[in-house]
Structure formats: structure tokens, C-alpha cells
PDB file of C-alpha atoms in Angstrom:
ATOM      1  CA  ALA A   1      54.993   4.688 -26.812  1.00 74.00           C
ATOM      2  CA  GLN A   2      51.772   2.963 -25.967  1.00 83.00           C
ATOM      3  CA  THR A   3      50.339   2.398 -22.520  1.00 92.00           C
ATOM      4  CA  VAL A   4      47.519   0.104 -21.490  1.00 96.00           C
ATOM      5  CA  THR A   5      45.687   0.446 -18.190  1.00 97.00           C
ATOM      6  CA  GLN A   6      43.408  -2.064 -16.525  1.00 97.00           C
ATOM      7  CA  SER A   7      41.948  -0.459 -13.435  1.00 96.00           C
ATOM      8  CA  GLN A   8      40.269  -3.569 -11.993  1.00 96.00           C
ATOM      9  CA  PRO A   9      42.833  -5.934 -10.444  1.00 96.00           C
ATOM     10  CA  GLU A  10      40.109  -8.438  -9.527  1.00 97.00           C
ATOM     11  CA  MET A  11      36.497  -9.055 -10.451  1.00 97.00           C
ATOM     12  CA  SER A  12      33.969 -11.761  -9.824  1.00 97.00           C
ATOM     13  CA  VAL A  13      30.805 -12.869 -11.592  1.00 98.00           C
ATOM     14  CA  GLN A  14      28.093 -15.404 -10.931  1.00 98.00           C
ATOM     15  CA  GLU A  15      27.934 -18.292 -13.341  1.00 97.00           C
ATOM     16  CA  ALA A  16      25.613 -17.520 -16.283  1.00 97.00           C
ATOM     17  CA  GLU A  17      25.766 -13.778 -15.605  1.00 98.00           C
ATOM     18  CA  THR A  18      27.463 -11.056 -17.631  1.00 98.00           C
ATOM     19  CA  VAL A  19      30.628  -9.226 -16.653  1.00 98.00           C
ATOM     20  CA  THR A  20      32.523  -6.340 -18.234  1.00 98.00           C
ATOM     21  CA  LEU A  21      36.268  -5.847 -17.879  1.00 98.00           C
ATOM     22  CA  SER A  22      37.649  -2.363 -18.442  1.00 98.00           C
ATOM     23  CA  CYS A  23      40.683  -1.242 -20.374  1.00 98.00           C
ATOM     24  CA  THR A  24      41.968   2.130 -21.454  1.00 97.00           C
ATOM     25  CA  TYR A  25      44.932   2.818 -23.655  1.00 96.00           C
ATOM     26  CA  ASP A  26      46.988   5.695 -24.822  1.00 93.00           C
ATOM     27  CA  THR A  27      48.588   6.010 -28.216  1.00 87.00           C
ATOM     28  CA  SER A  28      49.428   8.678 -30.718  1.00 84.00           C
ATOM     29  CA  GLU A  29      49.219   6.224 -33.573  1.00 83.00           C
ATOM     30  CA  SER A  30      46.326   6.004 -35.997  1.00 82.00           C
ATOM     31  CA  ASP A  31      46.969   2.429 -37.101  1.00 85.00           C
ATOM     32  CA  TYR A  32      46.851   0.076 -34.166  1.00 91.00           C
ATOM     33  CA  TYR A  33      45.248  -3.094 -32.898  1.00 93.00           C
ATOM     34  CA  LEU A  34      43.710  -4.043 -29.598  1.00 95.00           C
ATOM     35  CA  PHE A  35      43.417  -7.466 -28.041  1.00 97.00           C
ATOM     36  CA  TRP A  36      42.111  -9.322 -25.069  1.00 98.00           C
ATOM     37  CA  TYR A  37      44.065 -12.357 -23.928  1.00 98.00           C
ATOM     38  CA  LYS A  38      43.054 -14.899 -21.325  1.00 97.00           C
ATOM     39  CA  GLN A  39      45.600 -16.629 -19.096  1.00 95.00           C
ATOM     40  CA  PRO A  40      44.118 -19.474 -17.005  1.00 94.00           C
ATOM     41  CA  PRO A  41      46.094 -21.123 -14.198  1.00 88.00           C
ATOM     42  CA  SER A  42      47.695 -23.375 -16.805  1.00 82.00           C
ATOM     43  CA  ARG A  43      49.561 -20.188 -17.897  1.00 83.00           C
ATOM     44  CA  GLN A  44      48.788 -20.604 -21.597  1.00 88.00           C
ATOM     45  CA  MET A  45      47.981 -17.163 -22.999  1.00 94.00           C
ATOM     46  CA  ILE A  46      44.918 -17.503 -25.210  1.00 95.00           C
ATOM     47  CA  LEU A  47      43.773 -14.896 -27.712  1.00 96.00           C
ATOM     48  CA  VAL A  48      40.158 -14.043 -26.950  1.00 97.00           C
ATOM     49  CA  ILE A  49      39.339 -11.228 -29.327  1.00 97.00           C
ATOM     50  CA  ARG A  50      40.988  -8.786 -31.705  1.00 95.00           C
ATOM     51  CA  GLN A  51      39.966  -5.288 -32.816  1.00 95.00           C
ATOM     52  CA  GLU A  52      41.434  -3.192 -35.599  1.00 92.00           C
ATOM     53  CA  ALA A  53      41.354   0.495 -34.726  1.00 91.00           C
ATOM     54  CA  TYR A  54      40.129   1.616 -38.134  1.00 89.00           C
ATOM     55  CA  LYS A  55      37.045  -0.598 -37.864  1.00 88.00           C
ATOM     56  CA  GLN A  56      34.159   1.062 -36.069  1.00 85.00           C
ATOM     57  CA  GLN A  57      32.242  -2.180 -35.646  1.00 91.00           C
ATOM     58  CA  ASN A  58      32.846  -3.868 -32.322  1.00 93.00           C
ATOM     59  CA  ALA A  59      34.421  -7.308 -32.555  1.00 93.00           C
ATOM     60  CA  THR A  60      32.488 -10.333 -31.316  1.00 93.00           C
ATOM     61  CA  GLU A  61      33.557 -13.918 -30.693  1.00 93.00           C
ATOM     62  CA  ASN A  62      30.723 -16.097 -29.417  1.00 95.00           C
ATOM     63  CA  ARG A  63      30.112 -15.045 -25.791  1.00 97.00           C
ATOM     64  CA  PHE A  64      32.855 -12.426 -25.893  1.00 97.00           C
ATOM     65  CA  SER A  65      32.353  -8.947 -27.277  1.00 97.00           C
ATOM     66  CA  VAL A  66      34.084  -5.619 -26.976  1.00 97.00           C
ATOM     67  CA  ASN A  67      32.955  -2.040 -26.620  1.00 96.00           C
ATOM     68  CA  PHE A  68      35.526  -0.034 -28.566  1.00 96.00           C
ATOM     69  CA  GLN A  69      35.296   3.692 -27.930  1.00 95.00           C
ATOM     70  CA  LYS A  70      38.079   5.160 -30.038  1.00 93.00           C
ATOM     71  CA  ALA A  71      37.694   8.788 -28.999  1.00 92.00           C
ATOM     72  CA  ALA A  72      37.721   7.832 -25.335  1.00 94.00           C
ATOM     73  CA  LYS A  73      40.532   5.291 -25.924  1.00 94.00           C
ATOM     74  CA  SER A  74      38.506   2.658 -24.167  1.00 96.00           C
ATOM     75  CA  PHE A  75      38.326  -1.050 -24.992  1.00 97.00           C
ATOM     76  CA  SER A  76      36.189  -3.077 -22.614  1.00 98.00           C
ATOM     77  CA  LEU A  77      35.467  -6.803 -22.797  1.00 98.00           C
ATOM     78  CA  LYS A  78      32.011  -8.195 -22.115  1.00 98.00           C
ATOM     79  CA  ILE A  79      31.629 -11.849 -21.253  1.00 98.00           C
ATOM     80  CA  SER A  80      28.072 -13.109 -21.495  1.00 98.00           C
ATOM     81  CA  ASP A  81      26.690 -16.270 -19.897  1.00 97.00           C
ATOM     82  CA  SER A  82      29.842 -16.652 -17.805  1.00 98.00           C
ATOM     83  CA  GLN A  83      31.123 -20.180 -17.359  1.00 97.00           C
ATOM     84  CA  LEU A  84      33.445 -21.701 -14.776  1.00 97.00           C
ATOM     85  CA  GLY A  85      36.070 -22.088 -17.481  1.00 95.00           C
ATOM     86  CA  ASP A  86      36.151 -18.323 -17.940  1.00 97.00           C
ATOM     87  CA  ALA A  87      37.966 -17.936 -14.619  1.00 97.00           C
ATOM     88  CA  ALA A  88      41.407 -16.596 -15.490  1.00 97.00           C
ATOM     89  CA  MET A  89      43.614 -13.525 -15.719  1.00 96.00           C
ATOM     90  CA  TYR A  90      42.524 -11.302 -18.572  1.00 98.00           C
ATOM     91  CA  PHE A  91      45.023  -9.021 -20.229  1.00 97.00           C
ATOM     92  CA  CYS A  92      44.244  -6.129 -22.495  1.00 98.00           C
ATOM     93  CA  ALA A  93      46.967  -5.433 -25.056  1.00 97.00           C
ATOM     94  CA  SER A  94      47.760  -3.128 -27.917  1.00 95.00           C
ATOM     95  CA  ALA A  95      50.068  -3.292 -30.890  1.00 93.00           C
ATOM     96  CA  TYR A  96      50.987  -0.945 -33.688  1.00 84.00           C
ATOM     97  CA  SER A  97      53.298  -1.050 -36.617  1.00 73.00           C
ATOM     98  CA  GLY A  98      55.358   1.941 -35.621  1.00 66.00           C
ATOM     99  CA  ALA A  99      59.039   1.558 -36.413  1.00 63.00           C
ATOM    100  CA  GLY A 100      58.213  -1.733 -38.053  1.00 71.00           C
ATOM    101  CA  SER A 101      57.638  -3.548 -34.820  1.00 75.00           C
ATOM    102  CA  TYR A 102      54.470  -5.212 -33.707  1.00 87.00           C
ATOM    103  CA  GLN A 103      55.212  -6.125 -30.112  1.00 89.00           C
ATOM    104  CA  LEU A 104      52.313  -6.222 -27.723  1.00 93.00           C
ATOM    105  CA  THR A 105      52.000  -3.781 -24.851  1.00 94.00           C
ATOM    106  CA  PHE A 106      50.021  -5.358 -22.023  1.00 96.00           C
ATOM    107  CA  GLY A 107      48.009  -4.029 -19.141  1.00 96.00           C
ATOM    108  CA  LYS A 108      48.560  -5.410 -15.639  1.00 95.00           C
ATOM    109  CA  GLY A 109      45.632  -7.775 -15.959  1.00 96.00           C
ATOM    110  CA  THR A 110      42.301  -8.418 -14.263  1.00 97.00           C
ATOM    111  CA  LYS A 111      41.764 -11.621 -12.316  1.00 97.00           C
ATOM    112  CA  LEU A 112      38.262 -12.906 -12.995  1.00 98.00           C
ATOM    113  CA  SER A 113      36.617 -15.353 -10.624  1.00 97.00           C
ATOM    114  CA  VAL A 114      33.427 -17.186 -11.573  1.00 97.00           C
ATOM    115  CA  ILE A 115      31.163 -18.127  -8.701  1.00 97.00           C
ATOM    116  CA  PRO A 116      29.108 -21.309  -9.153  1.00 95.00           C
TER     117      PRO A 116
ATOM    118  CA  GLU S   1      46.918 -27.679 -36.286  1.00 70.00           C
ATOM    119  CA  ALA S   2      49.632 -27.707 -33.632  1.00 85.00           C
ATOM    120  CA  GLY S   3      50.058 -24.577 -31.595  1.00 94.00           C
ATOM    121  CA  VAL S   4      53.228 -22.869 -30.468  1.00 97.00           C
ATOM    122  CA  THR S   5      55.406 -25.231 -28.490  1.00 97.00           C
ATOM    123  CA  GLN S   6      58.099 -24.384 -25.973  1.00 97.00           C
ATOM    124  CA  SER S   7      60.705 -26.395 -24.154  1.00 97.00           C
ATOM    125  CA  PRO S   8      61.494 -27.060 -21.440  1.00 97.00           C
ATOM    126  CA  THR S   9      58.385 -26.404 -19.353  1.00 96.00           C
ATOM    127  CA  HIS S  10      60.343 -25.778 -16.175  1.00 96.00           C
ATOM    128  CA  LEU S  11      63.963 -25.000 -15.453  1.00 96.00           C
ATOM    129  CA  ILE S  12      65.975 -24.385 -12.301  1.00 98.00           C
ATOM    130  CA  LYS S  13      69.343 -22.679 -12.551  1.00 98.00           C
ATOM    131  CA  THR S  14      71.748 -20.936 -10.218  1.00 98.00           C
ATOM    132  CA  ARG S  15      73.092 -17.421 -10.449  1.00 98.00           C
ATOM    133  CA  GLY S  16      75.748 -16.938 -13.094  1.00 98.00           C
ATOM    134  CA  GLN S  17      74.679 -19.892 -15.195  1.00 98.00           C
ATOM    135  CA  GLN S  18      73.460 -19.734 -18.757  1.00 98.00           C
ATOM    136  CA  VAL S  19      70.149 -21.024 -20.104  1.00 98.00           C
ATOM    137  CA  THR S  20      68.620 -21.705 -23.526  1.00 98.00           C
ATOM    138  CA  LEU S  21      64.893 -21.763 -24.097  1.00 98.00           C
ATOM    139  CA  ARG S  22      63.326 -23.082 -27.285  1.00 98.00           C
ATOM    140  CA  CYS S  23      60.229 -22.220 -29.256  1.00 98.00           C
ATOM    141  CA  SER S  24      58.560 -23.717 -32.317  1.00 98.00           C
ATOM    142  CA  PRO S  25      55.997 -21.484 -34.012  1.00 97.00           C
ATOM    143  CA  ILE S  26      52.726 -22.503 -35.550  1.00 96.00           C
ATOM    144  CA  SER S  27      53.267 -23.969 -38.995  1.00 95.00           C
ATOM    145  CA  GLY S  28      53.301 -21.180 -41.559  1.00 94.00           C
ATOM    146  CA  HIS S  29      54.154 -18.462 -39.056  1.00 95.00           C
ATOM    147  CA  THR S  30      57.373 -16.588 -39.737  1.00 94.00           C
ATOM    148  CA  SER S  31      57.579 -14.182 -36.791  1.00 94.00           C
ATOM    149  CA  VAL S  32      58.530 -15.169 -33.261  1.00 96.00           C
ATOM    150  CA  TYR S  33      58.256 -12.925 -30.236  1.00 96.00           C
ATOM    151  CA  TRP S  34      59.649 -13.477 -26.753  1.00 98.00           C
ATOM    152  CA  TYR S  35      58.078 -11.984 -23.636  1.00 97.00           C
ATOM    153  CA  GLN S  36      59.013 -12.120 -19.972  1.00 98.00           C
ATOM    154  CA  GLN S  37      56.303 -12.385 -17.336  1.00 96.00           C
ATOM    155  CA  ALA S  38      57.854 -11.721 -13.957  1.00 94.00           C
ATOM    156  CA  LEU S  39      55.969 -11.315 -10.702  1.00 87.00           C
ATOM    157  CA  GLY S  40      55.135  -7.709 -10.118  1.00 81.00           C
ATOM    158  CA  LEU S  41      56.437  -6.570 -13.491  1.00 82.00           C
ATOM    159  CA  GLY S  42      53.757  -7.848 -15.806  1.00 88.00           C
ATOM    160  CA  LEU S  43      54.380  -8.923 -19.369  1.00 94.00           C
ATOM    161  CA  GLN S  44      57.332  -7.279 -21.036  1.00 95.00           C
ATOM    162  CA  PHE S  45      58.512  -7.572 -24.611  1.00 95.00           C
ATOM    163  CA  LEU S  46      61.972  -9.082 -25.019  1.00 97.00           C
ATOM    164  CA  LEU S  47      62.774  -9.834 -28.649  1.00 96.00           C
ATOM    165  CA  TRP S  48      61.210 -10.104 -32.075  1.00 95.00           C
ATOM    166  CA  TYR S  49      62.539 -12.339 -34.851  1.00 95.00           C
ATOM    167  CA  ASP S  50      61.215 -12.269 -38.362  1.00 92.00           C
ATOM    168  CA  GLU S  51      62.524 -14.121 -41.407  1.00 90.00           C
ATOM    169  CA  GLY S  52      65.619 -15.159 -39.490  1.00 92.00           C
ATOM    170  CA  GLU S  53      66.598 -11.679 -38.356  1.00 93.00           C
ATOM    171  CA  GLU S  54      66.314  -9.875 -35.040  1.00 93.00           C
ATOM    172  CA  ARG S  55      63.940  -7.003 -35.815  1.00 92.00           C
ATOM    173  CA  ASN S  56      63.495  -5.366 -32.444  1.00 91.00           C
ATOM    174  CA  ARG S  57      64.323  -5.824 -28.798  1.00 93.00           C
ATOM    175  CA  GLY S  58      62.834  -4.530 -25.599  1.00 93.00           C
ATOM    176  CA  ASN S  59      64.548  -2.809 -22.715  1.00 94.00           C
ATOM    177  CA  PHE S  60      66.652  -5.760 -21.614  1.00 96.00           C
ATOM    178  CA  PRO S  61      70.441  -6.074 -21.240  1.00 97.00           C
ATOM    179  CA  PRO S  62      72.565  -7.714 -23.948  1.00 96.00           C
ATOM    180  CA  ARG S  63      72.869 -10.924 -21.934  1.00 97.00           C
ATOM    181  CA  PHE S  64      69.408 -11.668 -23.284  1.00 98.00           C
ATOM    182  CA  SER S  65      69.868 -12.805 -26.851  1.00 97.00           C
ATOM    183  CA  GLY S  66      68.518 -15.297 -29.297  1.00 97.00           C
ATOM    184  CA  ARG S  67      68.198 -16.393 -32.832  1.00 97.00           C
ATOM    185  CA  GLN S  68      65.748 -17.714 -35.354  1.00 98.00           C
ATOM    186  CA  PHE S  69      66.487 -20.716 -37.497  1.00 97.00           C
ATOM    187  CA  PRO S  70      65.603 -21.319 -41.166  1.00 96.00           C
ATOM    188  CA  ASN S  71      62.590 -23.375 -40.066  1.00 95.00           C
ATOM    189  CA  TYR S  72      61.447 -20.303 -38.058  1.00 97.00           C
ATOM    190  CA  SER S  73      61.951 -21.932 -34.689  1.00 98.00           C
ATOM    191  CA  SER S  74      63.756 -19.788 -32.169  1.00 98.00           C
ATOM    192  CA  GLU S  75      66.018 -19.898 -29.150  1.00 98.00           C
ATOM    193  CA  LEU S  76      66.278 -17.448 -26.311  1.00 98.00           C
ATOM    194  CA  ASN S  77      69.600 -17.396 -24.492  1.00 98.00           C
ATOM    195  CA  VAL S  78      70.175 -15.767 -21.150  1.00 98.00           C
ATOM    196  CA  ASN S  79      73.745 -15.485 -19.900  1.00 97.00           C
ATOM    197  CA  ALA S  80      75.006 -14.723 -16.406  1.00 98.00           C
ATOM    198  CA  LEU S  81      71.658 -15.439 -14.817  1.00 98.00           C
ATOM    199  CA  GLU S  82      70.490 -13.178 -12.026  1.00 97.00           C
ATOM    200  CA  LEU S  83      67.851 -13.832  -9.402  1.00 97.00           C
ATOM    201  CA  GLU S  84      65.496 -11.334 -11.037  1.00 96.00           C
ATOM    202  CA  ASP S  85      65.521 -13.371 -14.239  1.00 97.00           C
ATOM    203  CA  SER S  86      63.154 -15.787 -12.521  1.00 97.00           C
ATOM    204  CA  ALA S  87      60.006 -15.553 -14.581  1.00 97.00           C
ATOM    205  CA  LEU S  88      57.709 -17.192 -17.074  1.00 96.00           C
ATOM    206  CA  TYR S  89      59.134 -16.804 -20.579  1.00 98.00           C
ATOM    207  CA  LEU S  90      56.480 -16.780 -23.250  1.00 97.00           C
ATOM    208  CA  CYS S  91      57.014 -17.262 -26.947  1.00 98.00           C
ATOM    209  CA  ALA S  92      54.466 -16.135 -29.512  1.00 97.00           C
ATOM    210  CA  SER S  93      54.253 -16.475 -33.272  1.00 96.00           C
ATOM    211  CA  SER S  94      52.418 -14.662 -36.019  1.00 94.00           C
ATOM    212  CA  LEU S  95      51.788 -14.810 -39.730  1.00 90.00           C
ATOM    213  CA  PHE S  96      53.791 -12.680 -42.140  1.00 82.00           C
ATOM    214  CA  ARG S  97      50.696 -10.708 -43.174  1.00 81.00           C
ATOM    215  CA  SER S  98      49.319 -10.336 -39.676  1.00 85.00           C
ATOM    216  CA  LYS S  99      52.305  -9.741 -37.481  1.00 84.00           C
ATOM    217  CA  GLU S 100      50.344  -7.965 -34.788  1.00 87.00           C
ATOM    218  CA  THR S 101      48.142 -10.989 -34.059  1.00 91.00           C
ATOM    219  CA  GLN S 102      50.235 -13.258 -31.900  1.00 95.00           C
ATOM    220  CA  TYR S 103      49.538 -16.745 -30.610  1.00 96.00           C
ATOM    221  CA  PHE S 104      51.328 -17.850 -27.503  1.00 97.00           C
ATOM    222  CA  GLY S 105      52.952 -21.021 -26.354  1.00 96.00           C
ATOM    223  CA  PRO S 106      52.587 -22.481 -22.859  1.00 95.00           C
ATOM    224  CA  GLY S 107      55.753 -20.829 -21.591  1.00 96.00           C
ATOM    225  CA  THR S 108      58.913 -21.895 -19.783  1.00 97.00           C
ATOM    226  CA  ARG S 109      59.062 -21.297 -16.064  1.00 96.00           C
ATOM    227  CA  LEU S 110      62.619 -20.349 -15.067  1.00 98.00           C
ATOM    228  CA  LEU S 111      63.690 -20.250 -11.456  1.00 97.00           C
ATOM    229  CA  VAL S 112      67.096 -18.815 -10.624  1.00 98.00           C
ATOM    230  CA  LEU S 113      68.470 -19.695  -7.194  1.00 97.00           C
TER     231      LEU S 113
END
């Protein structure tokens, strides 16, 4: 079984500044994937970034990047040049192909506020 | 390209009733996942359908069921509704060759009174 832990229930950042959201996970699998999803007040869950465990290079999507530390089982999300539209719940998630199922295991989420 | 769609957006039911939620995946996606997001319980995996078959289910009672149609759309049925079934039900879809990467719909908010 996989577990995902987000230790920061809430965080805030000034507009245009950088913020890092933490995530740790636990798995015995070697082939797995890690994700960050964003859920704004509209409730739509939006895929922010995806990381394949076998790739050492950290994934980047525009202002969003991750710091993937495989040995430490850590997967943090860095948001640069924060914008008001970044305010949302952020969920870290993992998936693996064990037993032929790819369901996502989510952390509890971090609520990010952006201060103008 | 249209995203995942779900209907209805909101639903109010009373205990003991039955409800059907619907999901249309992104065009070309063959897998559909259902998740429950209840207050205090986080996001929990419910069901996975792939190529018309139920492939896996989470730790939910049998009154949660569903199906996937030949066009890959899906229904989630909940029988004998209980108060604790009140939640946001999220549907996600994925490509055959990238099943782990899931794209979500806007969800159906179910309130059981």
C-alpha cells in the first residue's frame, strides 16, 4: 500500500514570491508516479505536474517545478512568481501499477493562500 | 478538446434513496476512475473501469456500483443512501497507454438528508 503525507495544512505566499509545498510518500514499489493536483474553490481537480519515479530529472511546467528526492521519498512542489489564481488546495498523489491498478493515493492537501 | 464532464452538478437525496451519477471521459480515453471526496476523509478511490470492465474497487460497500458503456462513459450508482455518503464525487479519465495520469471532471456534489 502507498501512503502520501502533506504536513502543511495551510500556507500563504505574497504575490510574485516563491512558495514550496512539501510532500512525502511511502511505497515499496519501484515503478510509480507522483503528481501534484490543484483544486480551486470551483472544485475542479487540475493536474499541475507529473513525475515518473525512474526519471531522475525533476519535472517542470512553466512556473511549477518539483524537487524529487527518491531516496528520501520526498516530492515537493515549488511555485515561482505566485499569482492570485494559484490560491487553491494542492494535493500530492501517487500511483503505481501494482496488481494492475493505477488508482491515485492522495495526501490530505495543503491550502495555499496568495496575498496581494 | 472537451474535458471530462459529469452530471448532475448537484444532487439532494434522502436516506434510503438511490442515486446515479454520470461521467463522460475525454475523447480517446478508455479508463474511468471514481473518487469520493468527503469532508474530513480526503479523497478516496471508489472504482476503476477500463475497456468496459470493472478492474478494481476501493474499500467501499457493495451498494456502490457502476458500469462503463461501449462509448467509455460511466455511471456510478449508490443504493440505500446514508448520511455519510454526502460528498463530492469526482470522475477521472486516462489514456490506455498512460493509465496513471488521470484528468478530472468538475464533480457531482451529493447531499443526503
